[in-house]
GROMACS .gro file of C-alpha atoms in nm:
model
  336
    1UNK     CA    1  -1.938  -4.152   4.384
    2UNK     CA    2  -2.255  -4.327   4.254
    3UNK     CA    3  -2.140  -4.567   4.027
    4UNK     CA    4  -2.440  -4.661   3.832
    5UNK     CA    5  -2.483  -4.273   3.770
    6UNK     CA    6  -2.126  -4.230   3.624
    7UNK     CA    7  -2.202  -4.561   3.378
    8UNK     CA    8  -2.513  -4.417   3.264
    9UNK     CA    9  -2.372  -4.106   3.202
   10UNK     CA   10  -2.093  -4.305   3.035
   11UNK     CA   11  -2.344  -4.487   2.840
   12UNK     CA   12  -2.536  -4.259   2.675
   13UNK     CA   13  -2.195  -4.060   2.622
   14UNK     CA   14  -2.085  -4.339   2.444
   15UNK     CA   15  -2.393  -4.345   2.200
   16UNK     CA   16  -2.336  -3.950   2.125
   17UNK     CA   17  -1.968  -3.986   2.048
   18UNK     CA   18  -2.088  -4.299   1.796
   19UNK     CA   19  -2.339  -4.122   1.628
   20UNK     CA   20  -2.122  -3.779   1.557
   21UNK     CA   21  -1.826  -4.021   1.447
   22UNK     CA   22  -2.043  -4.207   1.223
   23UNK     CA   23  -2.244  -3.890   1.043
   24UNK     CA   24  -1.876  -3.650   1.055
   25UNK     CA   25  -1.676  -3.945   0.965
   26UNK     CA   26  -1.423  -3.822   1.184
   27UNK     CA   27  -1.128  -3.990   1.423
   28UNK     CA   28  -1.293  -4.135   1.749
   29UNK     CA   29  -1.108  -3.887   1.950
   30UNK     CA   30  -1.227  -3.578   1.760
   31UNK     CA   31  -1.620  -3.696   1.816
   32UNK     CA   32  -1.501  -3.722   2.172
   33UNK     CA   33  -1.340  -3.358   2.148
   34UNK     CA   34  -1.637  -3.268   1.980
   35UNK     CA   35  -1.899  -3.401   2.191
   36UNK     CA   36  -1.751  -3.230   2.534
   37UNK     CA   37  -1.697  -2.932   2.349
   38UNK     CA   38  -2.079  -2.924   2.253
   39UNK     CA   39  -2.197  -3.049   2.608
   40UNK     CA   40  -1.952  -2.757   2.812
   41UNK     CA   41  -2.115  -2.499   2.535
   42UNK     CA   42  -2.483  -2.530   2.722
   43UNK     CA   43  -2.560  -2.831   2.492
   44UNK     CA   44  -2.538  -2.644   2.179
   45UNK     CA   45  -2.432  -2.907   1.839
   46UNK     CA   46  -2.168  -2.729   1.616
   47UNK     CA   47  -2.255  -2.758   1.266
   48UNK     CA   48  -2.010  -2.657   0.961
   49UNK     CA   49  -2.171  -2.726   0.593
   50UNK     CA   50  -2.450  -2.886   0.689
   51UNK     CA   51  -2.255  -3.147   0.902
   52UNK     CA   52  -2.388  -3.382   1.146
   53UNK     CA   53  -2.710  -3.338   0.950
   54UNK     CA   54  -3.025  -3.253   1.091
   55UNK     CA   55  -3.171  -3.578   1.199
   56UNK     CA   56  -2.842  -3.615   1.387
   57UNK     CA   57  -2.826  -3.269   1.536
   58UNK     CA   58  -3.181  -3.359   1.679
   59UNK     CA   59  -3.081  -3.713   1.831
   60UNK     CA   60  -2.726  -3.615   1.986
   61UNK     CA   61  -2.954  -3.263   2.164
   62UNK     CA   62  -3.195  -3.531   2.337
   63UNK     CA   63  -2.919  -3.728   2.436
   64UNK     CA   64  -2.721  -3.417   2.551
   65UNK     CA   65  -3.021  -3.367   2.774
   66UNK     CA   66  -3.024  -3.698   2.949
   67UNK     CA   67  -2.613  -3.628   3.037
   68UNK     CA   68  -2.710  -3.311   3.166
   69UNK     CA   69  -2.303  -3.260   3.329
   70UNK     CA   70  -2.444  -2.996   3.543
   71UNK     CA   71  -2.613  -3.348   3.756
   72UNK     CA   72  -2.252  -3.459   3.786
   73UNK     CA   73  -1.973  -3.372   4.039
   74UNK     CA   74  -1.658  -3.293   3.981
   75UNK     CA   75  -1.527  -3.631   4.050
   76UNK     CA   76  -1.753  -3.806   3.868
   77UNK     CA   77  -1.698  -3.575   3.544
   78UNK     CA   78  -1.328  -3.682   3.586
   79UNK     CA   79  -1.440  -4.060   3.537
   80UNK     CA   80  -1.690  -4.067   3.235
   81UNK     CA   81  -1.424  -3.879   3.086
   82UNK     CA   82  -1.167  -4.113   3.099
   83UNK     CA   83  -1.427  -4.394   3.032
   84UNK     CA   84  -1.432  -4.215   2.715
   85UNK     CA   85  -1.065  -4.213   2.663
   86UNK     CA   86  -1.059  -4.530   2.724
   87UNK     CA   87  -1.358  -4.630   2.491
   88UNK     CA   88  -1.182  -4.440   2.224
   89UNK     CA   89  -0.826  -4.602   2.270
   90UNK     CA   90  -0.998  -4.930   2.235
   91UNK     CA   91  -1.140  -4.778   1.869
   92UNK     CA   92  -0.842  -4.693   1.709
   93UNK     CA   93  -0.468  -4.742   1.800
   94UNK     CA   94  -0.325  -4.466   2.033
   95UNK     CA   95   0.050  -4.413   2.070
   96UNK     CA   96   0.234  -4.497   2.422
   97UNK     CA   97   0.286  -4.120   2.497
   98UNK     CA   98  -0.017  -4.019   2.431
   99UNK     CA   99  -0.213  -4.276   2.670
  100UNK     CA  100  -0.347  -4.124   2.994
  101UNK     CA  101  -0.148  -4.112   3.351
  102UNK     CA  102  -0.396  -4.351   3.554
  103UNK     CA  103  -0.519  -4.200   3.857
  104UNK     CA  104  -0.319  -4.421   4.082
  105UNK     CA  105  -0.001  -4.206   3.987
  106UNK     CA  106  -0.145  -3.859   3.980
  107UNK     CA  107  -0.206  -3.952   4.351
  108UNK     CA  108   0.151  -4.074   4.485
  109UNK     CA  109   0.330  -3.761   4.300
  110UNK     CA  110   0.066  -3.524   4.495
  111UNK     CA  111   0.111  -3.741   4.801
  112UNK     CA  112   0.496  -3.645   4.731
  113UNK     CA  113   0.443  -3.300   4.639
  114UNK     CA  114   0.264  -3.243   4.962
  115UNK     CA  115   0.554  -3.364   5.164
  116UNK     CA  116   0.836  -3.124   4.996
  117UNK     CA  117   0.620  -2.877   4.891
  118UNK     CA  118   0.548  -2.582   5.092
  119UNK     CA  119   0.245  -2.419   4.967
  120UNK     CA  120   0.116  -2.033   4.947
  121UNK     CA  121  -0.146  -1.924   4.776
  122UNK     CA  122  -0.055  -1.811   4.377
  123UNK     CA  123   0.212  -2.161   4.438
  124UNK     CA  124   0.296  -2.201   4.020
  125UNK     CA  125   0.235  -2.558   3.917
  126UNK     CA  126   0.381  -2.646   3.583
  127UNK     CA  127   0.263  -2.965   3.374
  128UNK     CA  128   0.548  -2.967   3.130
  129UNK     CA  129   0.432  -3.200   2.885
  130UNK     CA  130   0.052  -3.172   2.977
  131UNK     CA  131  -0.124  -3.427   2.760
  132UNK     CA  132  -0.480  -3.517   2.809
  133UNK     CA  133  -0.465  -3.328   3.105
  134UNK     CA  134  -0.530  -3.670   3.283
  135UNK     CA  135  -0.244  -3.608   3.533
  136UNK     CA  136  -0.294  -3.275   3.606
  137UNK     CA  137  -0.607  -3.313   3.706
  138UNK     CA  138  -0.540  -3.593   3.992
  139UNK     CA  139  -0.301  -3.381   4.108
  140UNK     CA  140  -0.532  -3.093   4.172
  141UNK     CA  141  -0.802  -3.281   4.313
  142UNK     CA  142  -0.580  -3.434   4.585
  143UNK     CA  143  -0.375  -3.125   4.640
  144UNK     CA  144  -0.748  -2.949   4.701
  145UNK     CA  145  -0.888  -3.241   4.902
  146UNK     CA  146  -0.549  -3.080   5.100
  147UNK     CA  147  -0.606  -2.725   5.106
  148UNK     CA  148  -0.394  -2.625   4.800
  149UNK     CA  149  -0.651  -2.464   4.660
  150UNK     CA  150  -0.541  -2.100   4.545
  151UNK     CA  151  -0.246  -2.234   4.256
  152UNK     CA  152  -0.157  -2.064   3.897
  153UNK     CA  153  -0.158  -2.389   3.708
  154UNK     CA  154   0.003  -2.389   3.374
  155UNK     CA  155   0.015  -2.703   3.115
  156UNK     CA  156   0.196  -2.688   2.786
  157UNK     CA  157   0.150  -2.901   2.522
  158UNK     CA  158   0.222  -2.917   2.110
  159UNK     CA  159  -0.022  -3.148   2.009
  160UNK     CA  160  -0.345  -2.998   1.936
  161UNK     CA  161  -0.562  -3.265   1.986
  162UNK     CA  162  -0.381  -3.334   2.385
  163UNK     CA  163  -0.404  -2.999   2.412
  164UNK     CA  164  -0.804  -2.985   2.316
  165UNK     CA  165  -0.837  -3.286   2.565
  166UNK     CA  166  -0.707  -3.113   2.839
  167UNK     CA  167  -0.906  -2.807   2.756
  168UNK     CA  168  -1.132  -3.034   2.835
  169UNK     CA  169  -1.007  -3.170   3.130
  170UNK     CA  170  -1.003  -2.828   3.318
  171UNK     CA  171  -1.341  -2.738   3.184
  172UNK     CA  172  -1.500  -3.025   3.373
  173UNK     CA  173  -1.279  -2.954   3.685
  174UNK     CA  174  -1.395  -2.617   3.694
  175UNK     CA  175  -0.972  -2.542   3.722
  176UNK     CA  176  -0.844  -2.221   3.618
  177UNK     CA  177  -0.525  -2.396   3.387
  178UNK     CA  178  -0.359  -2.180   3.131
  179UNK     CA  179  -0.281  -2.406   2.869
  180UNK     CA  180   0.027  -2.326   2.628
  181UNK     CA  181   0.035  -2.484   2.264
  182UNK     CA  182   0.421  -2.472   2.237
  183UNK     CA  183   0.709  -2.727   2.183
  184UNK     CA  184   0.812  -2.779   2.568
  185UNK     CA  185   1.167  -2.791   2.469
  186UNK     CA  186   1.146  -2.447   2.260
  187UNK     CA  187   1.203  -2.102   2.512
  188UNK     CA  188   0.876  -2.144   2.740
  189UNK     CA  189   0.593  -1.900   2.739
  190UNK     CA  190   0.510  -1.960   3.123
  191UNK     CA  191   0.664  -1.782   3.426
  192UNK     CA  192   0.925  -1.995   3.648
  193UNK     CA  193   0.746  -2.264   3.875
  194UNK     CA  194   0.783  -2.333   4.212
  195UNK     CA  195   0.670  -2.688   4.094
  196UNK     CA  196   0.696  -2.897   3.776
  197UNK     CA  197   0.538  -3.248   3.682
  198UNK     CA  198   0.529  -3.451   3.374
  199UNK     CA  199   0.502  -3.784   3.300
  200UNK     CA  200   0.798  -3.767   3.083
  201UNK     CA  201   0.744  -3.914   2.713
  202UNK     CA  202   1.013  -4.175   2.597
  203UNK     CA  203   1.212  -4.169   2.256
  204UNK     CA  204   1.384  -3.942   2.052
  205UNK     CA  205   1.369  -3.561   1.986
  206UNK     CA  206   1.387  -3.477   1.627
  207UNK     CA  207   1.512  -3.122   1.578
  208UNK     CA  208   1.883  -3.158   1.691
  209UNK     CA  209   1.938  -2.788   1.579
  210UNK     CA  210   1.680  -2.616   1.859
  211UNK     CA  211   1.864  -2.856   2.126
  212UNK     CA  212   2.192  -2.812   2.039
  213UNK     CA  213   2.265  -2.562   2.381
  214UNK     CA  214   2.161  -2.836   2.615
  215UNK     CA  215   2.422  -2.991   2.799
  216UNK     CA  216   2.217  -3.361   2.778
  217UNK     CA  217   2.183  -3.306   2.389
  218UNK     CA  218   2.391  -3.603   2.206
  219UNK     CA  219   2.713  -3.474   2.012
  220UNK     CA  220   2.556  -3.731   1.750
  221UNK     CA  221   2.215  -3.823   1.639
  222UNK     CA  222   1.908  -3.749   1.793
  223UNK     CA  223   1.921  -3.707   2.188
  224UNK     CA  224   1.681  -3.857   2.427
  225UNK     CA  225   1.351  -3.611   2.474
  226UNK     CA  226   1.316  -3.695   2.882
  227UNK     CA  227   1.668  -3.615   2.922
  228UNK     CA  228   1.633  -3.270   2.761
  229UNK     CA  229   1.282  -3.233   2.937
  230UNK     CA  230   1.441  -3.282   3.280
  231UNK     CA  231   1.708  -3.020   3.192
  232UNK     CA  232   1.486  -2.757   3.059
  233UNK     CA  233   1.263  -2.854   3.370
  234UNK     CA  234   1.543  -2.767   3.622
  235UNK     CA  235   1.594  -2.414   3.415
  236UNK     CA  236   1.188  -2.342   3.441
  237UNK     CA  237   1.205  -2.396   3.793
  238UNK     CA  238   1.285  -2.120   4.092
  239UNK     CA  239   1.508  -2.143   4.309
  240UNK     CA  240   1.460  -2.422   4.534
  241UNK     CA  241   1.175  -2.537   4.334
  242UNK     CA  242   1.065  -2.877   4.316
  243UNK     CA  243   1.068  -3.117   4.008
  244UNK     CA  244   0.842  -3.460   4.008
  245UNK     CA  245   0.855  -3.656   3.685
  246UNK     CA  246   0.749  -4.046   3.594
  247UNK     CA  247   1.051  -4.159   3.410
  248UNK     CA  248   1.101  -4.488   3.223
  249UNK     CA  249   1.231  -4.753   3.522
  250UNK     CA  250   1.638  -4.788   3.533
  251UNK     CA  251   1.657  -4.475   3.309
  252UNK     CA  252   1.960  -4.415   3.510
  253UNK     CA  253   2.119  -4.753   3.388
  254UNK     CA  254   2.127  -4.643   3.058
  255UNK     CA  255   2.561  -4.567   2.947
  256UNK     CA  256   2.417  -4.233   2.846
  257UNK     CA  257   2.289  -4.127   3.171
  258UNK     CA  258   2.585  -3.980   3.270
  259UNK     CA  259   2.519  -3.652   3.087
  260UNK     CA  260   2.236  -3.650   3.280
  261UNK     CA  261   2.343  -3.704   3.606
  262UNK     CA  262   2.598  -3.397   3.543
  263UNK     CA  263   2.288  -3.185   3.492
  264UNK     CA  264   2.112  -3.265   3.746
  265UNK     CA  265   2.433  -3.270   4.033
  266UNK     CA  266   2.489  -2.940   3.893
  267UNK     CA  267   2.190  -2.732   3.880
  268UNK     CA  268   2.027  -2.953   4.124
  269UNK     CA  269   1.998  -3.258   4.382
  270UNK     CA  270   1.825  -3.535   4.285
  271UNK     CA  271   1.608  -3.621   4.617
  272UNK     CA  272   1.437  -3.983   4.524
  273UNK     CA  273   1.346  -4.257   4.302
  274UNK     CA  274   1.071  -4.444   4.384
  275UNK     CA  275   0.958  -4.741   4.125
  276UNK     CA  276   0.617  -4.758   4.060
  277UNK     CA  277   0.423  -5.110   4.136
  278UNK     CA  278   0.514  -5.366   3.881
  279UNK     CA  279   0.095  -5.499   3.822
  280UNK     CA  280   0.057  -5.107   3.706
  281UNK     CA  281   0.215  -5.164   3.399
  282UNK     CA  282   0.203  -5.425   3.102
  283UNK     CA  283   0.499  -5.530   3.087
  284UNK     CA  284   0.871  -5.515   3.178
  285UNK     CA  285   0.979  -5.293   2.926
  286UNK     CA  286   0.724  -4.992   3.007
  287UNK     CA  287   0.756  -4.989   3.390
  288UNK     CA  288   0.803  -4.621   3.515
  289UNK     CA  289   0.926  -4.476   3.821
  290UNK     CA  290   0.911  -4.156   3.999
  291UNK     CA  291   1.212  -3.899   3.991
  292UNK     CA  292   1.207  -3.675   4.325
  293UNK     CA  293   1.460  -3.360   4.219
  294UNK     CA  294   1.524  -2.998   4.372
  295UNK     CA  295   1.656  -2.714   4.179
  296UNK     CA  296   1.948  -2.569   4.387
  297UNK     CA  297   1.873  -2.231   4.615
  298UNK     CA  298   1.998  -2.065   4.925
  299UNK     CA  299   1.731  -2.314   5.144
  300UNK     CA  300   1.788  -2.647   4.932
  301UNK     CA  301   1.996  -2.894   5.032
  302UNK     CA  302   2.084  -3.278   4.965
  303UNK     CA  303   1.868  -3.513   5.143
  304UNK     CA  304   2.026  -3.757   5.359
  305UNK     CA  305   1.940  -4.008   5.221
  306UNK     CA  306   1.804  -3.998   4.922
  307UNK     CA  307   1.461  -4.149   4.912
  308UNK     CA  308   1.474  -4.518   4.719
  309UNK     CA  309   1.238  -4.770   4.694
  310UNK     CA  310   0.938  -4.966   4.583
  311UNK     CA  311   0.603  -4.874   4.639
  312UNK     CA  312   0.352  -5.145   4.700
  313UNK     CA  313   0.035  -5.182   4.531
  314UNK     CA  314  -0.274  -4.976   4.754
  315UNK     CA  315  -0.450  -5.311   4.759
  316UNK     CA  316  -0.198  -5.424   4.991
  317UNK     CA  317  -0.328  -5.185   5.266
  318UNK     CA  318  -0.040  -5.291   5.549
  319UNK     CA  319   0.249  -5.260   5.324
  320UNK     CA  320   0.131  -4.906   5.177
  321UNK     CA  321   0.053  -4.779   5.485
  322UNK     CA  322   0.433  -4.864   5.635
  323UNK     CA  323   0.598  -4.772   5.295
  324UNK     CA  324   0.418  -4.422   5.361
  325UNK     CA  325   0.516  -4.408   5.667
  326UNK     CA  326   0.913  -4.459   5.557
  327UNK     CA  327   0.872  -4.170   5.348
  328UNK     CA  328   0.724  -3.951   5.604
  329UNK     CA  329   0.987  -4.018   5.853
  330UNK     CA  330   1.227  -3.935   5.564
  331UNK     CA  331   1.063  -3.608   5.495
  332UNK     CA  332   1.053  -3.524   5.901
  333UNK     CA  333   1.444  -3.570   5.873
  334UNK     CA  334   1.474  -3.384   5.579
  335UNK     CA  335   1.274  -3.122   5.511
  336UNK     CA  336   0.990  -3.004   5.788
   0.00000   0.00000   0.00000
């Protein structure tokens, strides 16, 4: 990837997505929406009663020009993107769950889904709580880089503007994702997946009444939303399916986890937990780690053992490489 290509691209991105925030007066992540939106339709500047005004219209077309996203590859599409995202995080204050997955994790849970996956072309890969479609995307470009190439990808979503964003996402990838704007919690409009991700978001779910059949739903008060996302995950999934989710680190310390555990021992096995590097995240408090489960099925079983551990940061190129090589010795013993 040329480098200097994807920060002038970034660059003069940057200016467009100024300019329409400045003459709309709109959110800096709607003149983002807006701007890829106009790029992906041939260049074209969408105007509604008379706004951006003409001298504007006529400055973000020439700069449309000189991004020209047809010059870029897929790859490099992915990164002005989320310099973007970035960019517009650092304009106005973004909540925690709606931040994107960094790269660096879409790549160990396809690294992981590669090992206990089996894929078949039409393999149905679910993104339960899709987002900017950040995630997603990794995924797909190192499951291609593999040879998973021929997948029904599904994300759902019910925010409009994460929903818009990974629109956008797919559009760039050139990925054929049906995205569903839907509560994820609420009876899914997507067929059962041999494969689910999400980076699960943290806190409470508000409608008690629409959660009130889940076994990990609190008798009182609001109940945990990753709890009841891992549940309804291990329904959407077929038999045998596998579930990969980033979950808050020592989510399994928590008094309440019990319920959870329950859930999961009885529709399922739960396969690993791996923490994520500690340098990944700011601080203490919103480390992650990845939960490895398996819906139960006539050719599932419990692993033996179950996968634990740490894994090191990439930059640390001996310890990686050995700490992969643990979990491909597990797989080998567990699942070829």
């Amino acid at each position: 990837m040329a480098l200097a290509k994807v920060e002038e691209k970034f660059q003069l991105l940057n200016e467009a997505i100024e300019l329409l925030q400045e003459n709309v007066e709109c959110s800096a992540l709607d003149a983002l929406i807006e701007t890829f939106e106009n790029l992906l339709d041939n260049g074209r500047v969408h105007v509604e009663d008379g706004t951006p005004d003409e001298a504007t219209v006529a400055k973000l077309k020439d700069l449309y020009q000189k991004i020209d996203l047809a010059s870029l590859s897929k790859e490099e599409r992915r990164s002005v993107l989320q310099l973007c995202l970035l960019q517009a995080y650092k304009r106005e204050k973004v909540q925690a769950n709606h931040q994107m997955t960094p790269d660096t994790i879409g790549f160990l849970l396809a690294y992981l889904i590669e090992k206990v996956g089996k894929y078949t072309a039409g393999l149905k890969l679910l993104d339960l709580t899709v987002g900017t479609g950040n995630l997603l995307s990794a995924i797909l470009s190192t499951l291609k880089k593999s040879g998973w190439k021929e997948l029904d990808v599904y994300g759902v979503d019910n925010d409009d503007t994460m929903l818009a964003l990974a629109n956008i996402s797919a559009e760039l990838m050139q990925s054929k994702t049906q995205l569903v704007h839907q509560d994820a919690l609420a009876e899914l409009q997507v067929p059962p997946a041999d494969i689910v991700v999400a980076d699960l978001p943290i806190g409470y779910y508000p409608l008690d009444s629409r959660v009130r059949e889940y076994q990990t739903s609190f008798a009182k008060g609001h109940s945990y939303v990753h709890y009841l996302l891992i549940e309804q995950a291990l329904e959407q999934l077929v038999a045998g399916g596998w579930g990969v989710f980033v979950v808050p680190r020592g989510m399994f310390e928590a008094p309440e986890a019990k319920q959870l555990l329950q859930v999961i021992q009885a529709k399922g096995y739960l396969q690993g937990l791996l923490n994520l590097p500690q340098p990944l995240f700011i601080n203490e408090n919103s480390q992650k780690s990845i939960l490895l489960l398996q819906k139960k099925g006539p050719h599932a079983k419990q692993a033996e053992p179950i996968l634990l551990g740490e894994f090191p940061l990439m930059k640390n190129q001996l310890e990686f490489v050995k700490f992969m090589q643990e979990i491909d010795n597990w797989q080998a013993q567990n699942f070829a």
